Amino acid sequence: MDQQAHPTKTTLPGIGIRYDLVTLGGKHVSVVVRNDGRRYLGFHDPEDDDACTNTVPLDPGEAAALANLLIPEQLDPVRNEIEIDLVTEHIPITAKSPYGGRTLGDTQARSRTGASIVAVLRRTGATPSPTPDFRFATGDTLVVVGTREGVDAVADLIAGG
């Protein structure tokens, strides 16, 4: 499973912006984007994260070519054979909803509509893949995935229709 990289951004006053990325293997790479548009790829000493051991200046065309090489190709063999019409929507639990304070299992959303509640967003955080005993609260936002008809049916169900 791919892990999401988390680059950091540092403003360099009078120079530009430095983006840093530490790889899963512990390597530190940076890109400095100067105010004049020039870019530099930097490699850092594993013993001293602040010491840049080598830089590669890139003109705009070289930077664009390197970026294109680094972007993974989008492989979608299923889409080439079958058209899948899935939608994702955010559906709020309002004060009028009969499901505020009740569990996901109480909705029977998937069996009734064919759509799935894949996450619940709450002011205090997100709950991905909620279990049937997850209790909704007024103000929650449900992330629902399914066909247009199924997602609309979940919206009606949650609204009390």
Short mmCIF file of N, CA, C and O in Angstrom, two decimals, residues 43-152:
data_model
loop_
_atom_site.label_atom_id
_atom_site.label_comp_id
_atom_site.label_asym_id
_atom_site.label_seq_id
_atom_site.Cartn_x
_atom_site.Cartn_y
_atom_site.Cartn_z
N PHE A 43 20.36 17.53 -2.59
CA PHE A 43 20.51 16.26 -1.89
C PHE A 43 21.27 16.52 -0.61
O PHE A 43 22.27 17.24 -0.61
N HIS A 44 20.82 15.92 0.48
CA HIS A 44 21.36 16.25 1.80
C HIS A 44 22.17 15.12 2.40
O HIS A 44 21.92 13.94 2.14
N ASP A 45 23.12 15.50 3.25
CA ASP A 45 23.98 14.57 3.98
C ASP A 45 23.12 13.82 5.00
O ASP A 45 22.45 14.44 5.82
N PRO A 46 23.13 12.47 4.97
CA PRO A 46 22.32 11.71 5.93
C PRO A 46 22.72 11.96 7.39
O PRO A 46 21.91 11.82 8.29
N GLU A 47 23.97 12.37 7.61
CA GLU A 47 24.43 12.63 8.98
C GLU A 47 24.08 14.04 9.44
O GLU A 47 24.02 14.31 10.64
N ASP A 48 23.89 14.97 8.50
CA ASP A 48 23.59 16.37 8.84
C ASP A 48 22.52 16.86 7.88
O ASP A 48 22.82 17.26 6.75
N ASP A 49 21.28 16.83 8.32
CA ASP A 49 20.14 17.17 7.48
C ASP A 49 20.23 18.57 6.88
O ASP A 49 19.67 18.84 5.83
N ASP A 50 20.94 19.48 7.56
CA ASP A 50 21.05 20.85 7.06
C ASP A 50 22.14 21.01 6.01
O ASP A 50 22.21 22.04 5.34
N ALA A 51 23.01 20.01 5.86
CA ALA A 51 24.11 20.11 4.90
C ALA A 51 23.67 19.55 3.55
O ALA A 51 23.36 18.37 3.43
N CYS A 52 23.67 20.41 2.56
CA CYS A 52 23.32 19.99 1.20
C CYS A 52 24.60 19.51 0.52
O CYS A 52 25.56 20.27 0.40
N THR A 53 24.66 18.25 0.11
CA THR A 53 25.88 17.68 -0.47
C THR A 53 26.00 17.93 -1.96
O THR A 53 27.10 17.92 -2.50
N ASN A 54 24.87 18.16 -2.64
CA ASN A 54 24.91 18.37 -4.08
C ASN A 54 23.63 19.06 -4.52
O ASN A 54 22.56 18.82 -3.95
N THR A 55 23.74 19.91 -5.53
CA THR A 55 22.55 20.55 -6.10
C THR A 55 22.59 20.38 -7.61
O THR A 55 23.66 20.27 -8.22
N VAL A 56 21.41 20.36 -8.20
CA VAL A 56 21.28 20.29 -9.64
C VAL A 56 20.39 21.45 -10.07
O VAL A 56 19.19 21.48 -9.72
N PRO A 57 20.95 22.44 -10.80
CA PRO A 57 20.10 23.53 -11.29
C PRO A 57 19.24 23.03 -12.45
O PRO A 57 19.70 22.25 -13.28
N LEU A 58 17.98 23.45 -12.46
CA LEU A 58 17.05 23.02 -13.51
C LEU A 58 16.42 24.24 -14.16
O LEU A 58 15.88 25.11 -13.47
N ASP A 59 16.47 24.32 -15.50
CA ASP A 59 15.74 25.40 -16.17
C ASP A 59 14.27 24.97 -16.23
O ASP A 59 13.94 23.82 -15.91
N PRO A 60 13.36 25.86 -16.58
CA PRO A 60 11.93 25.52 -16.55
C PRO A 60 11.57 24.26 -17.36
O PRO A 60 10.78 23.44 -16.92
N GLY A 61 12.16 24.08 -18.52
CA GLY A 61 11.88 22.90 -19.33
C GLY A 61 12.37 21.62 -18.66
O GLY A 61 11.69 20.59 -18.69
N GLU A 62 13.56 21.69 -18.05
CA GLU A 62 14.11 20.52 -17.35
C GLU A 62 13.26 20.17 -16.13
O GLU A 62 12.99 19.00 -15.85
N ALA A 63 12.83 21.21 -15.40
CA ALA A 63 11.99 20.98 -14.22
C ALA A 63 10.67 20.32 -14.63
O ALA A 63 10.20 19.38 -13.98
N ALA A 64 10.07 20.81 -15.73
CA ALA A 64 8.81 20.23 -16.20
C ALA A 64 9.01 18.78 -16.66
O ALA A 64 8.18 17.91 -16.37
N ALA A 65 10.12 18.52 -17.36
CA ALA A 65 10.39 17.16 -17.83
C ALA A 65 10.59 16.22 -16.65
O ALA A 65 10.07 15.09 -16.64
N LEU A 66 11.34 16.66 -15.63
CA LEU A 66 11.56 15.83 -14.44
C LEU A 66 10.24 15.59 -13.71
O LEU A 66 9.96 14.47 -13.29
N ALA A 67 9.42 16.62 -13.59
CA ALA A 67 8.12 16.46 -12.92
C ALA A 67 7.27 15.42 -13.64
O ALA A 67 6.65 14.56 -13.01
N ASN A 68 7.26 15.45 -14.98
CA ASN A 68 6.48 14.47 -15.74
C ASN A 68 7.01 13.06 -15.54
O ASN A 68 6.23 12.10 -15.55
N LEU A 69 8.32 12.91 -15.39
CA LEU A 69 8.88 11.59 -15.16
C LEU A 69 8.50 11.05 -13.78
O LEU A 69 8.38 9.85 -13.59
N LEU A 70 8.35 11.94 -12.81
CA LEU A 70 8.08 11.52 -11.44
C LEU A 70 6.61 11.25 -11.15
O LEU A 70 6.28 10.59 -10.18
N ILE A 71 5.72 11.74 -12.00
CA ILE A 71 4.29 11.53 -11.79
C ILE A 71 3.93 10.13 -12.25
O ILE A 71 4.13 9.79 -13.41
N PRO A 72 3.38 9.29 -11.34
CA PRO A 72 3.01 7.93 -11.75
C PRO A 72 1.92 7.96 -12.81
O PRO A 72 1.02 8.79 -12.77
N GLU A 73 2.03 7.04 -13.76
CA GLU A 73 0.98 6.92 -14.77
C GLU A 73 -0.29 6.40 -14.11
O GLU A 73 -0.24 5.53 -13.24
N GLN A 74 -1.40 6.93 -14.53
CA GLN A 74 -2.69 6.49 -14.01
C GLN A 74 -3.13 5.26 -14.79
O GLN A 74 -3.51 5.36 -15.94
N LEU A 75 -3.02 4.10 -14.16
CA LEU A 75 -3.46 2.86 -14.79
C LEU A 75 -4.87 2.57 -14.34
O LEU A 75 -5.16 2.53 -13.16
N ASP A 76 -5.74 2.41 -15.26
CA ASP A 76 -7.14 2.16 -14.94
C ASP A 76 -7.69 1.10 -15.88
O ASP A 76 -8.52 1.39 -16.73
N PRO A 77 -7.23 -0.17 -15.74
CA PRO A 77 -7.69 -1.20 -16.67
C PRO A 77 -9.19 -1.47 -16.59
O PRO A 77 -9.80 -1.82 -17.57
N VAL A 78 -9.80 -1.29 -15.41
CA VAL A 78 -11.23 -1.54 -15.29
C VAL A 78 -12.03 -0.54 -16.12
O VAL A 78 -12.95 -0.89 -16.83
N ARG A 79 -11.63 0.72 -16.04
CA ARG A 79 -12.36 1.77 -16.75
C ARG A 79 -12.31 1.57 -18.26
O ARG A 79 -13.21 2.02 -18.97
N ASN A 80 -11.27 0.93 -18.78
CA ASN A 80 -11.18 0.71 -20.22
C ASN A 80 -12.20 -0.31 -20.71
O ASN A 80 -12.55 -0.31 -21.86
N GLU A 81 -12.66 -1.17 -19.82
CA GLU A 81 -13.59 -2.21 -20.24
C GLU A 81 -15.02 -1.94 -19.80
O GLU A 81 -15.96 -2.28 -20.48
N ILE A 82 -15.19 -1.34 -18.63
CA ILE A 82 -16.51 -1.12 -18.07
C ILE A 82 -16.62 0.32 -17.61
O ILE A 82 -15.70 0.84 -16.99
N GLU A 83 -17.70 0.94 -17.88
CA GLU A 83 -17.93 2.29 -17.38
C GLU A 83 -18.59 2.18 -16.01
O GLU A 83 -19.66 1.61 -15.86
N ILE A 84 -17.91 2.70 -14.99
CA ILE A 84 -18.44 2.65 -13.63
C ILE A 84 -18.86 4.05 -13.24
O ILE A 84 -18.04 4.96 -13.22
N ASP A 85 -20.12 4.22 -12.92
CA ASP A 85 -20.63 5.54 -12.57
C ASP A 85 -20.82 5.63 -11.07
O ASP A 85 -21.92 5.43 -10.55
N LEU A 86 -19.72 5.90 -10.35
CA LEU A 86 -19.79 6.09 -8.91
C LEU A 86 -19.66 7.56 -8.60
O LEU A 86 -18.92 8.29 -9.25
N VAL A 87 -20.38 7.99 -7.59
CA VAL A 87 -20.27 9.36 -7.12
C VAL A 87 -19.96 9.34 -5.63
O VAL A 87 -20.23 8.36 -4.94
N THR A 88 -19.40 10.42 -5.16
CA THR A 88 -19.12 10.61 -3.74
C THR A 88 -19.77 11.91 -3.32
O THR A 88 -19.65 12.92 -4.02
N GLU A 89 -20.48 11.87 -2.20
CA GLU A 89 -21.12 13.08 -1.70
C GLU A 89 -20.99 13.18 -0.21
O GLU A 89 -20.88 12.18 0.49
N HIS A 90 -21.03 14.41 0.28
CA HIS A 90 -21.04 14.68 1.71
C HIS A 90 -22.49 14.98 2.11
O HIS A 90 -23.11 15.87 1.54
N ILE A 91 -23.00 14.23 3.07
CA ILE A 91 -24.39 14.38 3.49
C ILE A 91 -24.40 14.71 4.98
O ILE A 91 -23.91 13.94 5.80
N PRO A 92 -24.97 15.86 5.35
CA PRO A 92 -24.95 16.26 6.76
C PRO A 92 -26.04 15.57 7.58
O PRO A 92 -27.11 15.25 7.07
N ILE A 93 -25.73 15.37 8.86
CA ILE A 93 -26.74 14.94 9.83
C ILE A 93 -27.24 16.23 10.48
O ILE A 93 -26.53 16.85 11.26
N THR A 94 -28.44 16.64 10.11
CA THR A 94 -29.00 17.88 10.65
C THR A 94 -29.86 17.57 11.88
O THR A 94 -30.11 16.41 12.20
N ALA A 95 -30.30 18.61 12.53
CA ALA A 95 -31.16 18.45 13.70
C ALA A 95 -32.47 17.76 13.33
O ALA A 95 -33.11 17.13 14.18
N LYS A 96 -32.89 17.84 12.07
CA LYS A 96 -34.14 17.21 11.62
C LYS A 96 -33.98 15.74 11.29
O LYS A 96 -34.96 15.04 11.09
N SER A 97 -32.74 15.26 11.20
CA SER A 97 -32.50 13.87 10.82
C SER A 97 -32.93 12.93 11.94
O SER A 97 -32.64 13.16 13.10
N PRO A 98 -33.60 11.84 11.58
CA PRO A 98 -33.97 10.86 12.59
C PRO A 98 -32.78 10.02 13.07
O PRO A 98 -32.92 9.22 13.98
N TYR A 99 -31.59 10.22 12.47
CA TYR A 99 -30.44 9.39 12.81
C TYR A 99 -29.42 10.08 13.71
O TYR A 99 -28.42 9.47 14.07
N GLY A 100 -29.64 11.32 14.10
CA GLY A 100 -28.77 11.96 15.08
C GLY A 100 -28.86 11.18 16.39
O GLY A 100 -29.94 10.94 16.90
N GLY A 101 -27.72 10.73 16.92
CA GLY A 101 -27.71 9.94 18.15
C GLY A 101 -27.92 8.45 17.93
O GLY A 101 -27.84 7.67 18.87
N ARG A 102 -28.19 8.06 16.70
CA ARG A 102 -28.39 6.63 16.39
C ARG A 102 -27.16 6.07 15.70
O ARG A 102 -26.27 6.80 15.29
N THR A 103 -27.12 4.75 15.52
CA THR A 103 -25.93 4.12 14.95
C THR A 103 -26.04 3.97 13.43
O THR A 103 -27.13 3.99 12.86
N LEU A 104 -24.88 3.76 12.83
CA LEU A 104 -24.82 3.49 11.39
C LEU A 104 -25.65 2.26 11.06
O LEU A 104 -26.40 2.24 10.08
N GLY A 105 -25.57 1.23 11.90
CA GLY A 105 -26.34 0.01 11.67
C GLY A 105 -27.83 0.26 11.64
O GLY A 105 -28.57 -0.42 10.91
N ASP A 106 -28.30 1.23 12.41
CA ASP A 106 -29.73 1.56 12.42
C ASP A 106 -30.22 2.02 11.05
O ASP A 106 -31.38 1.83 10.71
N THR A 107 -29.35 2.63 10.27
CA THR A 107 -29.77 3.15 8.96
C THR A 107 -30.00 2.03 7.94
O THR A 107 -30.81 2.18 7.06
N GLN A 108 -29.25 0.94 8.08
CA GLN A 108 -29.26 -0.14 7.07
C GLN A 108 -29.06 0.45 5.68
O GLN A 108 -29.63 -0.03 4.69
N ALA A 109 -28.22 1.50 5.61
CA ALA A 109 -28.05 2.26 4.36
C ALA A 109 -27.59 1.39 3.20
O ALA A 109 -28.15 1.47 2.11
N ARG A 110 -26.58 0.57 3.41
CA ARG A 110 -26.05 -0.21 2.29
C ARG A 110 -27.08 -1.21 1.77
O ARG A 110 -27.28 -1.35 0.58
N SER A 111 -27.76 -1.91 2.67
CA SER A 111 -28.74 -2.90 2.21
C SER A 111 -29.99 -2.24 1.63
O SER A 111 -30.61 -2.78 0.72
N ARG A 112 -30.32 -1.05 2.11
CA ARG A 112 -31.52 -0.36 1.61
C ARG A 112 -31.27 0.41 0.32
O ARG A 112 -32.19 0.60 -0.48
N THR A 113 -30.01 0.91 0.12
CA THR A 113 -29.76 1.80 -1.01
C THR A 113 -28.68 1.31 -1.96
O THR A 113 -28.60 1.80 -3.09
N GLY A 114 -27.83 0.42 -1.50
CA GLY A 114 -26.69 -0.03 -2.30
C GLY A 114 -25.49 0.90 -2.20
O GLY A 114 -24.42 0.59 -2.71
N ALA A 115 -25.63 2.04 -1.55
CA ALA A 115 -24.53 2.99 -1.38
C ALA A 115 -23.89 2.76 -0.01
O ALA A 115 -24.53 2.23 0.90
N SER A 116 -22.64 3.17 0.13
CA SER A 116 -21.90 2.93 1.37
C SER A 116 -21.50 4.24 2.04
O SER A 116 -21.05 5.17 1.38
N ILE A 117 -21.63 4.27 3.36
CA ILE A 117 -21.12 5.38 4.16
C ILE A 117 -19.69 4.99 4.49
O ILE A 117 -19.45 4.09 5.29
N VAL A 118 -18.72 5.64 3.83
CA VAL A 118 -17.33 5.23 3.93
C VAL A 118 -16.54 6.02 4.97
O VAL A 118 -15.44 5.60 5.35
N ALA A 119 -17.08 7.13 5.43
CA ALA A 119 -16.40 7.91 6.47
C ALA A 119 -17.41 8.85 7.10
O ALA A 119 -18.46 9.17 6.52
N VAL A 120 -17.09 9.29 8.32
CA VAL A 120 -17.89 10.30 9.01
C VAL A 120 -16.94 11.41 9.41
O VAL A 120 -15.91 11.16 10.06
N LEU A 121 -17.27 12.63 9.00
CA LEU A 121 -16.48 13.80 9.36
C LEU A 121 -17.16 14.49 10.53
O LEU A 121 -18.35 14.77 10.49
N ARG A 122 -16.38 14.76 11.55
CA ARG A 122 -16.88 15.40 12.76
C ARG A 122 -15.93 16.56 13.06
O ARG A 122 -14.77 16.51 12.70
N ARG A 123 -16.42 17.56 13.72
CA ARG A 123 -15.58 18.72 14.03
C ARG A 123 -14.28 18.31 14.70
O ARG A 123 -13.24 18.92 14.50
N THR A 124 -14.29 17.23 15.47
CA THR A 124 -13.10 16.79 16.20
C THR A 124 -12.22 15.86 15.39
O THR A 124 -11.15 15.47 15.86
N GLY A 125 -12.62 15.47 14.19
CA GLY A 125 -11.81 14.58 13.37
C GLY A 125 -12.65 13.77 12.41
O GLY A 125 -13.85 13.98 12.29
N ALA A 126 -11.99 12.84 11.76
CA ALA A 126 -12.67 11.98 10.78
C ALA A 126 -12.60 10.54 11.24
O ALA A 126 -11.63 10.12 11.87
N THR A 127 -13.65 9.79 10.91
CA THR A 127 -13.68 8.35 11.18
C THR A 127 -13.85 7.63 9.85
O THR A 127 -14.95 7.60 9.30
N PRO A 128 -12.75 7.08 9.32
CA PRO A 128 -12.89 6.31 8.08
C PRO A 128 -13.44 4.93 8.39
O PRO A 128 -13.24 4.39 9.47
N SER A 129 -14.17 4.37 7.45
CA SER A 129 -14.74 3.02 7.57
C SER A 129 -15.44 2.81 8.90
O SER A 129 -15.08 1.92 9.68
N PRO A 130 -16.46 3.61 9.20
CA PRO A 130 -17.14 3.45 10.49
C PRO A 130 -17.82 2.08 10.58
O PRO A 130 -18.31 1.55 9.58
N THR A 131 -17.83 1.51 11.77
CA THR A 131 -18.45 0.20 12.00
C THR A 131 -19.94 0.40 12.26
O THR A 131 -20.40 1.51 12.54
N PRO A 132 -20.73 -0.68 12.19
CA PRO A 132 -22.17 -0.55 12.38
C PRO A 132 -22.57 0.05 13.73
O PRO A 132 -23.63 0.66 13.84
N ASP A 133 -21.71 -0.06 14.74
CA ASP A 133 -22.06 0.50 16.05
C ASP A 133 -21.62 1.96 16.21
O ASP A 133 -21.81 2.55 17.27
N PHE A 134 -21.08 2.58 15.14
CA PHE A 134 -20.70 3.98 15.19
C PHE A 134 -21.94 4.84 15.38
O PHE A 134 -22.91 4.71 14.65
N ARG A 135 -21.91 5.72 16.39
CA ARG A 135 -23.08 6.55 16.72
C ARG A 135 -22.92 7.94 16.08
O ARG A 135 -21.95 8.64 16.31
N PHE A 136 -23.91 8.31 15.26
CA PHE A 136 -23.93 9.62 14.61
C PHE A 136 -24.29 10.70 15.62
O PHE A 136 -25.02 10.45 16.58
N ALA A 137 -23.82 11.91 15.32
CA ALA A 137 -24.19 13.08 16.12
C ALA A 137 -24.66 14.16 15.16
O ALA A 137 -24.22 14.24 14.01
N THR A 138 -25.55 15.00 15.64
CA THR A 138 -25.99 16.13 14.83
C THR A 138 -24.76 16.97 14.51
O THR A 138 -23.93 17.23 15.37
N GLY A 139 -24.63 17.36 13.24
CA GLY A 139 -23.46 18.12 12.80
C GLY A 139 -22.44 17.26 12.08
O GLY A 139 -21.54 17.78 11.43
N ASP A 140 -22.55 15.92 12.21
CA ASP A 140 -21.65 15.04 11.46
C ASP A 140 -21.93 15.19 9.97
O ASP A 140 -23.04 15.55 9.56
N THR A 141 -20.92 14.90 9.17
CA THR A 141 -21.07 14.85 7.72
C THR A 141 -20.67 13.45 7.27
O THR A 141 -19.57 12.99 7.57
N LEU A 142 -21.57 12.80 6.57
CA LEU A 142 -21.31 11.45 6.07
C LEU A 142 -20.68 11.53 4.69
O LEU A 142 -21.14 12.31 3.85
N VAL A 143 -19.66 10.74 4.45
CA VAL A 143 -19.07 10.62 3.12
C VAL A 143 -19.66 9.34 2.54
O VAL A 143 -19.44 8.25 3.06
N VAL A 144 -20.44 9.50 1.47
CA VAL A 144 -21.19 8.39 0.89
C VAL A 144 -20.72 8.14 -0.53
O VAL A 144 -20.55 9.08 -1.31
N VAL A 145 -20.51 6.86 -0.87
CA VAL A 145 -20.08 6.46 -2.20
C VAL A 145 -21.08 5.46 -2.75
O VAL A 145 -21.50 4.53 -2.05
N GLY A 146 -21.46 5.64 -4.01
CA GLY A 146 -22.37 4.72 -4.67
C GLY A 146 -22.81 5.28 -6.00
O GLY A 146 -22.26 6.26 -6.49
N THR A 147 -23.82 4.66 -6.57
CA THR A 147 -24.40 5.20 -7.80
C THR A 147 -25.14 6.48 -7.44
O THR A 147 -25.43 6.75 -6.27
N ARG A 148 -25.45 7.28 -8.43
CA ARG A 148 -26.20 8.52 -8.19
C ARG A 148 -27.49 8.21 -7.46
O ARG A 148 -27.86 8.85 -6.49
N GLU A 149 -28.19 7.17 -7.91
CA GLU A 149 -29.46 6.81 -7.30
C GLU A 149 -29.27 6.37 -5.85
O GLU A 149 -30.05 6.74 -4.97
N GLY A 150 -28.24 5.57 -5.59
CA GLY A 150 -27.99 5.09 -4.24
C GLY A 150 -27.61 6.20 -3.29
O GLY A 150 -28.10 6.26 -2.16
N VAL A 151 -26.75 7.12 -3.73
CA VAL A 151 -26.34 8.24 -2.89
C VAL A 151 -27.54 9.14 -2.61
O VAL A 151 -27.73 9.60 -1.47
N ASP A 152 -28.36 9.40 -3.63
CA ASP A 152 -29.57 10.21 -3.41
C ASP A 152 -30.51 9.53 -2.41
O ASP A 152 -31.13 10.20 -1.58
#
